[in-house]
Coordinates of C-alpha atoms in Angstrom, one line a residue:
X1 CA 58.9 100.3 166.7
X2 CA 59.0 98.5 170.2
X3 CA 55.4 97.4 171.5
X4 CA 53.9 99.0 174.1
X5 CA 53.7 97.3 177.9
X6 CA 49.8 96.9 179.1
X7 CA 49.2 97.0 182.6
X8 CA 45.8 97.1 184.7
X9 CA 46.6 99.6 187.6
X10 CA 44.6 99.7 190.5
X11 CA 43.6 103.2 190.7
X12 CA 41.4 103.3 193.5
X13 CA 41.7 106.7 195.5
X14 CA 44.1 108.2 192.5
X15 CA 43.9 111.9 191.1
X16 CA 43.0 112.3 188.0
X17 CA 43.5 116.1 186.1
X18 CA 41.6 116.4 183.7
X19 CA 42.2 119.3 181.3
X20 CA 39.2 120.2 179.2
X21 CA 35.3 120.1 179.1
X22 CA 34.3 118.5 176.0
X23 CA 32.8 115.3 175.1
X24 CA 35.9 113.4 175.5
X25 CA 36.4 115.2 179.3
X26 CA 33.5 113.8 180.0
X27 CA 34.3 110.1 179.0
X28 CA 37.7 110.6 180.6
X29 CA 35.6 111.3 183.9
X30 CA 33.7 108.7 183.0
X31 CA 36.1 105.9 183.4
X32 CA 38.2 107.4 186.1
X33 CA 34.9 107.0 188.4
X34 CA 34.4 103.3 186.9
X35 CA 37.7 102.6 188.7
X36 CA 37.3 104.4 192.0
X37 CA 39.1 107.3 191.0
X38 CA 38.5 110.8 191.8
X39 CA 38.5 113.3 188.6
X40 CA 39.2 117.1 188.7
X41 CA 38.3 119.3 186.0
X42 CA 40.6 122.1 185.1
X43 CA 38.2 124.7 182.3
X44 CA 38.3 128.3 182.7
X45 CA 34.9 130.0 183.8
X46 CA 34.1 130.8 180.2
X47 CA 34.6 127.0 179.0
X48 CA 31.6 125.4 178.1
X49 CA 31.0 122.2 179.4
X50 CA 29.4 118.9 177.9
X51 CA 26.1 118.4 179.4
X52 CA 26.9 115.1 180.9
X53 CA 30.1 116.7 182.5
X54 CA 28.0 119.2 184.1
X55 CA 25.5 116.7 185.5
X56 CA 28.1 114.9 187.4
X57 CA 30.4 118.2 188.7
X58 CA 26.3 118.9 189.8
X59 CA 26.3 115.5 191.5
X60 CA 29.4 115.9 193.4
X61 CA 30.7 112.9 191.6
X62 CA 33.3 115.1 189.6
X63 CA 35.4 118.2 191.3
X64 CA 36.6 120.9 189.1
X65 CA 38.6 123.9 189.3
X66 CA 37.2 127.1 187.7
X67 CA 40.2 128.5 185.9
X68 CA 42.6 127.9 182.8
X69 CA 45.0 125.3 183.9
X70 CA 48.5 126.4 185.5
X71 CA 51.5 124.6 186.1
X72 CA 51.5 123.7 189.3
X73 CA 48.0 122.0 189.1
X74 CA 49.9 119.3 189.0
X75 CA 51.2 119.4 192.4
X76 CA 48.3 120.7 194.4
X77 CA 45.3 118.6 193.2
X78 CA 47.4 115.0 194.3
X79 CA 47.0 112.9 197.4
X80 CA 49.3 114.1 200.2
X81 CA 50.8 110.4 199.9
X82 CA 52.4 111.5 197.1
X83 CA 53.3 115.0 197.9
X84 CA 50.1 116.2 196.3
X85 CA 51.1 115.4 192.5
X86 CA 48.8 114.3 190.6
X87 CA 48.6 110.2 189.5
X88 CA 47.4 111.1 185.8
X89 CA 46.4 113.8 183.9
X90 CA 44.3 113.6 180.5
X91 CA 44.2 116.7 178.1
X92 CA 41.0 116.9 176.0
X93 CA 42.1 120.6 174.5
X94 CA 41.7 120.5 170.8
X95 CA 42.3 122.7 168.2
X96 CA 45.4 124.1 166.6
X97 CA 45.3 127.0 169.3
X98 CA 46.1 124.5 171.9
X99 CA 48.9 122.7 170.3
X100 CA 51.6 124.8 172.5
X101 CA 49.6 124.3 176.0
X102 CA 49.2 120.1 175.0
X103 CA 52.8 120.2 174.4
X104 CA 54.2 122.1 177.9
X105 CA 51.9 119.9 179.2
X106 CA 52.9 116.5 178.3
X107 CA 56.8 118.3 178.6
X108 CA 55.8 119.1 182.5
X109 CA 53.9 115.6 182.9
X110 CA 57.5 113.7 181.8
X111 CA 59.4 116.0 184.1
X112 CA 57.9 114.9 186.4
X113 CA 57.2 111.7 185.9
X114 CA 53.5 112.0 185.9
X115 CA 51.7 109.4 183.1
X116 CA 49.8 111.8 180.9
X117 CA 47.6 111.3 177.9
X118 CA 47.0 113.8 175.0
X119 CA 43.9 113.5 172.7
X120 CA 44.7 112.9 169.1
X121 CA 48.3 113.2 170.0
X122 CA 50.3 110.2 170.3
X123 CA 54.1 111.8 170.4
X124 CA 52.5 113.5 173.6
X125 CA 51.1 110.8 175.6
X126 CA 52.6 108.6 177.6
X127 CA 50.1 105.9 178.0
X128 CA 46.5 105.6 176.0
X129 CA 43.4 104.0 177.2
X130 CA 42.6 100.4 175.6
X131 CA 39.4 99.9 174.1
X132 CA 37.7 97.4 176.7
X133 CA 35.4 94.9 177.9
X134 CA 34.6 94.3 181.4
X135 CA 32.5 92.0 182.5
X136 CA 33.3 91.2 186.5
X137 CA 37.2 90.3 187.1
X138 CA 37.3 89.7 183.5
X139 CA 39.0 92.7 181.6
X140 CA 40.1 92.4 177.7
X141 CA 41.9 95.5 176.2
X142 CA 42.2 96.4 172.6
X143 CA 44.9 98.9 171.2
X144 CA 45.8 100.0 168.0
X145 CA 48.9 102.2 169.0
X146 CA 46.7 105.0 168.1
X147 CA 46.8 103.7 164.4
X148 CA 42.8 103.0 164.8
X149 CA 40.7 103.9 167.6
X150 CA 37.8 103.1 165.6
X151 CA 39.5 100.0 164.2
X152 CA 40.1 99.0 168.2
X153 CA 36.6 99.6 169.3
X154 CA 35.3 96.8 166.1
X155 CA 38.0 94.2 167.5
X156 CA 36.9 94.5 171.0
X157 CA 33.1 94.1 170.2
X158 CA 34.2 91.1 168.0
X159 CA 36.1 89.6 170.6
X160 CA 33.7 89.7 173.5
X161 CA 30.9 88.5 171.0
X162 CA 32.5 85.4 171.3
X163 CA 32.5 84.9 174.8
X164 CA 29.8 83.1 176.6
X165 CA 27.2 85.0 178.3
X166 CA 28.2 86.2 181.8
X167 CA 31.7 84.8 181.5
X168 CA 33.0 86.8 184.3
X169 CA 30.9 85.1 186.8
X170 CA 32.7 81.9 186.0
X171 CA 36.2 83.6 186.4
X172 CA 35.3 84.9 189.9
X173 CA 34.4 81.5 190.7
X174 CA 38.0 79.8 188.6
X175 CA 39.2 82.5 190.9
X176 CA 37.5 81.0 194.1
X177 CA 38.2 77.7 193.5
X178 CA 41.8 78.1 193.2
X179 CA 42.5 80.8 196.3
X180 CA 40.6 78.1 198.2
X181 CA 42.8 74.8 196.9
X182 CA 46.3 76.8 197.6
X183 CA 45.1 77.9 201.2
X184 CA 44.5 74.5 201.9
X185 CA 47.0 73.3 200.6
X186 CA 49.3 75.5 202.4
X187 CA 47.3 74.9 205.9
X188 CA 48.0 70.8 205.0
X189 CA 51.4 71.3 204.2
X190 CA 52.0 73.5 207.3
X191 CA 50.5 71.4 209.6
X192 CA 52.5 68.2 208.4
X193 CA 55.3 70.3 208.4
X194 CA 56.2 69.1 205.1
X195 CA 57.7 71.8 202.7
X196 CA 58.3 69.4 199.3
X197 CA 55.6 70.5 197.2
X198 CA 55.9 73.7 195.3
X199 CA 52.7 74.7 193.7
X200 CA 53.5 75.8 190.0
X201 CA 53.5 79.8 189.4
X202 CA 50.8 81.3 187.2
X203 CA 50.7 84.5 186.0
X204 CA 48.5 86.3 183.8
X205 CA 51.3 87.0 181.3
X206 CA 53.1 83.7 181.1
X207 CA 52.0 81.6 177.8
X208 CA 55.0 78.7 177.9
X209 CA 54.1 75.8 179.7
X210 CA 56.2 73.9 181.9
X211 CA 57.5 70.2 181.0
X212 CA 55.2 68.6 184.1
X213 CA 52.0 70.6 182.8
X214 CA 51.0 67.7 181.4
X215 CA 53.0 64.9 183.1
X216 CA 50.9 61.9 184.9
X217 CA 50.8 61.5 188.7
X218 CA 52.0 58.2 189.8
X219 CA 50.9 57.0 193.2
X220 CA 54.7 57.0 193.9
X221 CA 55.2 60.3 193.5
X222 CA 53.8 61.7 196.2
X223 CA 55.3 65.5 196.3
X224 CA 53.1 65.8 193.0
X225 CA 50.5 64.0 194.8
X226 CA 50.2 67.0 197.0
X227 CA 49.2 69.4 194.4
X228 CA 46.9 67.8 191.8
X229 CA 43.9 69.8 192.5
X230 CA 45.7 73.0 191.4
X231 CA 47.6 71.2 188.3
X232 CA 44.1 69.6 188.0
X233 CA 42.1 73.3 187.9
X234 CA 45.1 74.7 185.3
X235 CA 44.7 71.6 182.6
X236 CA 41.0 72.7 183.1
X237 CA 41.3 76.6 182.7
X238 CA 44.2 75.3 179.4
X239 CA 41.9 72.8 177.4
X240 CA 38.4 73.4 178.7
X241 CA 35.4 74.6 175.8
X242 CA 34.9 78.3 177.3
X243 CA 31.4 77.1 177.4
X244 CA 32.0 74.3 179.7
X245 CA 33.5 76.6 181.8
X246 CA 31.0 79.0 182.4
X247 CA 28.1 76.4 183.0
X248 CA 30.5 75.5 186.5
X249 CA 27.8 76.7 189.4
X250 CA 28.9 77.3 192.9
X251 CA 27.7 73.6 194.3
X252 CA 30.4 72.5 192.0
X253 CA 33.1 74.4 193.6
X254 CA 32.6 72.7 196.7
X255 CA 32.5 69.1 194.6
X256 CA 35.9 70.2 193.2
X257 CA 37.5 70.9 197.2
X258 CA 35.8 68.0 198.7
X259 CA 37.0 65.7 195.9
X260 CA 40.5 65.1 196.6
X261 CA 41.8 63.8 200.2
X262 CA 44.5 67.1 200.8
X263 CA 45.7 65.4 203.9
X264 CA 46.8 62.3 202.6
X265 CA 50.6 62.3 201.3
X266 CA 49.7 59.6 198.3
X267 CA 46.5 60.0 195.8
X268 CA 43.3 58.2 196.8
X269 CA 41.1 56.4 195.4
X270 CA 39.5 59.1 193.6
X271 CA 42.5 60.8 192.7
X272 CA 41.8 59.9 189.0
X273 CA 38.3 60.7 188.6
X274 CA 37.4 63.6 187.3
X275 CA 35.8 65.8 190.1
X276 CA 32.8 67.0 187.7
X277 CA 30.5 65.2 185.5
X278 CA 31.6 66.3 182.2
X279 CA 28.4 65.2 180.5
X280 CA 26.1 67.1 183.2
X281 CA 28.7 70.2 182.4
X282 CA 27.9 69.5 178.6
X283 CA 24.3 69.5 178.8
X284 CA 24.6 73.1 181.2
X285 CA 26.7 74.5 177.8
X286 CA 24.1 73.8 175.5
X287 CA 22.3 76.8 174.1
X288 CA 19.0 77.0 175.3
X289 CA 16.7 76.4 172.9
X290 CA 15.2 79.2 170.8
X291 CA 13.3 80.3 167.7
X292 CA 14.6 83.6 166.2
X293 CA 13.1 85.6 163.4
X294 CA 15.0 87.2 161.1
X295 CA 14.9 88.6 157.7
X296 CA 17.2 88.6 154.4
X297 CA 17.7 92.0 154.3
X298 CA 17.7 93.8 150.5
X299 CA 18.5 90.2 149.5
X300 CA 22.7 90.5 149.4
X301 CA 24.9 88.6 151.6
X302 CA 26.9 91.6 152.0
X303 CA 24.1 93.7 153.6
X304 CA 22.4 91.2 156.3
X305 CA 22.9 92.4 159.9
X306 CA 26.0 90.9 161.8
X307 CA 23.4 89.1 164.0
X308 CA 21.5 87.7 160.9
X309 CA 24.7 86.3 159.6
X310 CA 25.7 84.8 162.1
X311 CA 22.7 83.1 163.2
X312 CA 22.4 81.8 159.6
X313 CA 25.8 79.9 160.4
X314 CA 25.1 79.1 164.1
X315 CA 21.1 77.7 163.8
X316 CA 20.5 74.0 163.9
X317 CA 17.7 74.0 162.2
X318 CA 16.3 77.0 159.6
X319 CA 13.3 77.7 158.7
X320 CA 12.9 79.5 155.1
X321 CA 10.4 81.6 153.3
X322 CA 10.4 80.7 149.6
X323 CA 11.8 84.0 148.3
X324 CA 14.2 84.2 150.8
X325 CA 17.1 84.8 147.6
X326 CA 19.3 82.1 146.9
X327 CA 22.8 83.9 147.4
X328 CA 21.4 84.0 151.1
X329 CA 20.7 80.8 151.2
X330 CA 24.0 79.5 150.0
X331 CA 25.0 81.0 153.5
X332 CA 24.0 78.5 155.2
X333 CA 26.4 75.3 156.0
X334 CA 25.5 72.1 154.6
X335 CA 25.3 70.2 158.0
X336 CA 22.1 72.3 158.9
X337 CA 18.8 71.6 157.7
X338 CA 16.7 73.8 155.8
X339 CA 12.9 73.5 155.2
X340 CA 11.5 76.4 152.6
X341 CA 8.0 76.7 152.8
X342 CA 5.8 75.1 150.1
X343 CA 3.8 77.8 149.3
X344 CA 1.8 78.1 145.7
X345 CA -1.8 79.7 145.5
X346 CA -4.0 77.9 147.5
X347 CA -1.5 76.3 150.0
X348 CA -0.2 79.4 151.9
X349 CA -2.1 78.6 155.3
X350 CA -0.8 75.0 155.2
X351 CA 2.5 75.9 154.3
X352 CA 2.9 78.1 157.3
X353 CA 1.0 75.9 159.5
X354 CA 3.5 73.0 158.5
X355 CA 6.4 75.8 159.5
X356 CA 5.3 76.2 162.8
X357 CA 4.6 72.4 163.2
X358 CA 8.2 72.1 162.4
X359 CA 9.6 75.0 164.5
X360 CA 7.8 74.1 167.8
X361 CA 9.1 70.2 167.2
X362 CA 12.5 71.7 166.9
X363 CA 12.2 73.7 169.7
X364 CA 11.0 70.6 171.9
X365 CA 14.1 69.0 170.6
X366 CA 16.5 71.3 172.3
X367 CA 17.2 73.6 169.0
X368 CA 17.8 76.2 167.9
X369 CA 15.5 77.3 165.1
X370 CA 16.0 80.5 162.8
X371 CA 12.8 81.2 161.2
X372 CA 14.2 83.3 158.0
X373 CA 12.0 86.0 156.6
X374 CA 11.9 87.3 153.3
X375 CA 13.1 91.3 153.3
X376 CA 12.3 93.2 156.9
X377 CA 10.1 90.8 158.7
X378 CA 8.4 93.4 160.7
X379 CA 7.4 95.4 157.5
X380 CA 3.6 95.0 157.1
X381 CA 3.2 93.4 160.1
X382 CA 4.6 89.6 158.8
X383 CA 6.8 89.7 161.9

């Protein structure tokens, strides 16, 4: 089975028909105003309508048309652009009843061209909405093929759990940075009337890497001279910790522009040093430092919390009660170090006190301390 081609379309002003009023209508309107889209409703006056739905037709945000759908919905809703057809059209009907309507549908949608999606109906659809994390410029979409929506949805959550915190923000900026180093570049090149350096391509689908990726500028040649700063910014978005990345603040933008000489036809002096402090990036990366509580659950690896587990493997320093079980604590990775507390009758004030001695000394170190609870730790107040 051929894969399918993901595209981001800019949607902005676009019709969207949508044929229902359940739940799912709802989300479909949902995301059609996300992306500046205008959703129309098509539900007979006997319909009953989701009571989010209704909030929004109440608003003004969503339109709809008080009537069972008819064929040419499809061209009279539409943008007169486009001859008043439609630019999409979701169907949210369920049921076996509506099997024949979803089907002249998605038949009149491919006659005319229109992209149309069927709920719980691939063979009818013919595009589906990826599962997806947005976070500014930054989009990631997860599909299944309609094998697993629910499947999808868990891959996208793991996915962006892995991504700094407010990663988008440093993308707009990567983004900055590099419209402002090619319009310069262009302006210099212009104005010396000199047409010999080609800045490489990029594009968001293209994973091989050219031969001169990598290549060192000599002094002598100066054509490659001309566009370091943008080789310089793609070797940084290519090997870069994600981390590293996000920790880049605006002032460094304009260190990163100001550091190379973009009128001068050979390198300069500072053509080979790096335009950002790496170690001052490094220390921005660092997570701040933290102590989190957590507990040990029923006492089975296999039923801690995501977050438990993975702060067990993530912590720098841990913090143990003494009947935290021991098939928990085999979780955690030998490199870390892990201080159970010393409690026997008599010693259990001392042996907590000498906890959060150690905590708040880890804490002033820069780490980051997980303080691990025996069970729930908010159950009788311990938390």
């Amino acid at each position: 089975m051929p894969t399918l081609l993901l595209t981001a379309h800019d949607c902005v002003d676009h019709v969207h028909l949508v044929i229902g009023s359940n739940s799912i209508a709802n989300a479909r309107c949902a995301k059609s105003l996300e992306v500046g889209a205008k959703p129309i409703v098509i539900a007979p006056p006997d319909a009953e309508v989701h009571y989010a739905l209704k909030d929004k037709i109440d608003a003004g945000h969503v339109q709809r048309c008080t009537a069972a759908f008819r064929d040419e919905d499809l061209t009279r809703w539409g943008r007169d652009e486009v001859e008043n057809v439609v630019d999409a059209v979701f169907v949210t009907l369920g049921g076996k009843e509506s099997t024949a309507t979803r089907t002249h549908i998605s038949i009149l949608c491919r006659r005319l061209r229109i992209p149309v999606n069927v709920l719980d109906s691939p063979n009818l659809c013919t595009f589906s909405l990826p599962s997806t994390h947005s976070d500014g410029p930054l989009q990631i979409g997860i599909t299944t093929s309609g094998k697993g929506c629910k499947l999808a949805t868990r891959i996208r959550r793991e996915i962006a759990s892995l991504l700094p915190p407010n990663f988008g923000s440093a993308v707009e900026r990567l983004g900055t940075v590099r419209r402002r180093i090619w319009e310069e570049d262009h302006r210099s090149n212009q104005a010396l009337e000199d047409h010999t350096a080609v800045p490489e391509n990029e594009d968001d689908d293209i994973a091989a890497q050219k031969p001169t990726f990598n290549q060192l500028v000599s002094e002598s040649d100066h054509a490659a001279a001309k566009t370091r700063r943008i080789r310089w910014l793609s070797q940084v978005c290519e090997y870069w910790p994600l981390r590293r990345l996000a920790s880049i603040t605006d002032a460094d933008i304009d260190t990163i522009l100001q550091s190379y000489n973009t009128t001068s036809p050979s390198p300069t002096s500072t053509a080979n040093t790096p335009p950002l402090d790496i170690s001052t990036l490094e220390i921005r990366a660092r997570p701040q430092p933290r102590i989190i509580l957590a507990g040990s659950g029923p006492g089975s690896p296999s039923l801690l919390t995501l977050a438990t587990h993975r702060t067990i493997l993530t912590a720098t320093v841990i913090l143990a009660d003494k009947l935290v079980p021991s098939a928990i604590l085999d979780l955690i990775p030998r490199r870390t170090p892990l201080h159970i507390a010393r409690k026997f009758p008599g010693n259990a004030e001392a042996a907590q006190n000498e906890l959060l001695t150690l905590g708040l000394e880890a804490l002033q170190n820069g780490h980051t301390v997980l303080r691990l609870k025996q069970g729930d730790p908010y159950i009788y107040g311990r938390g």
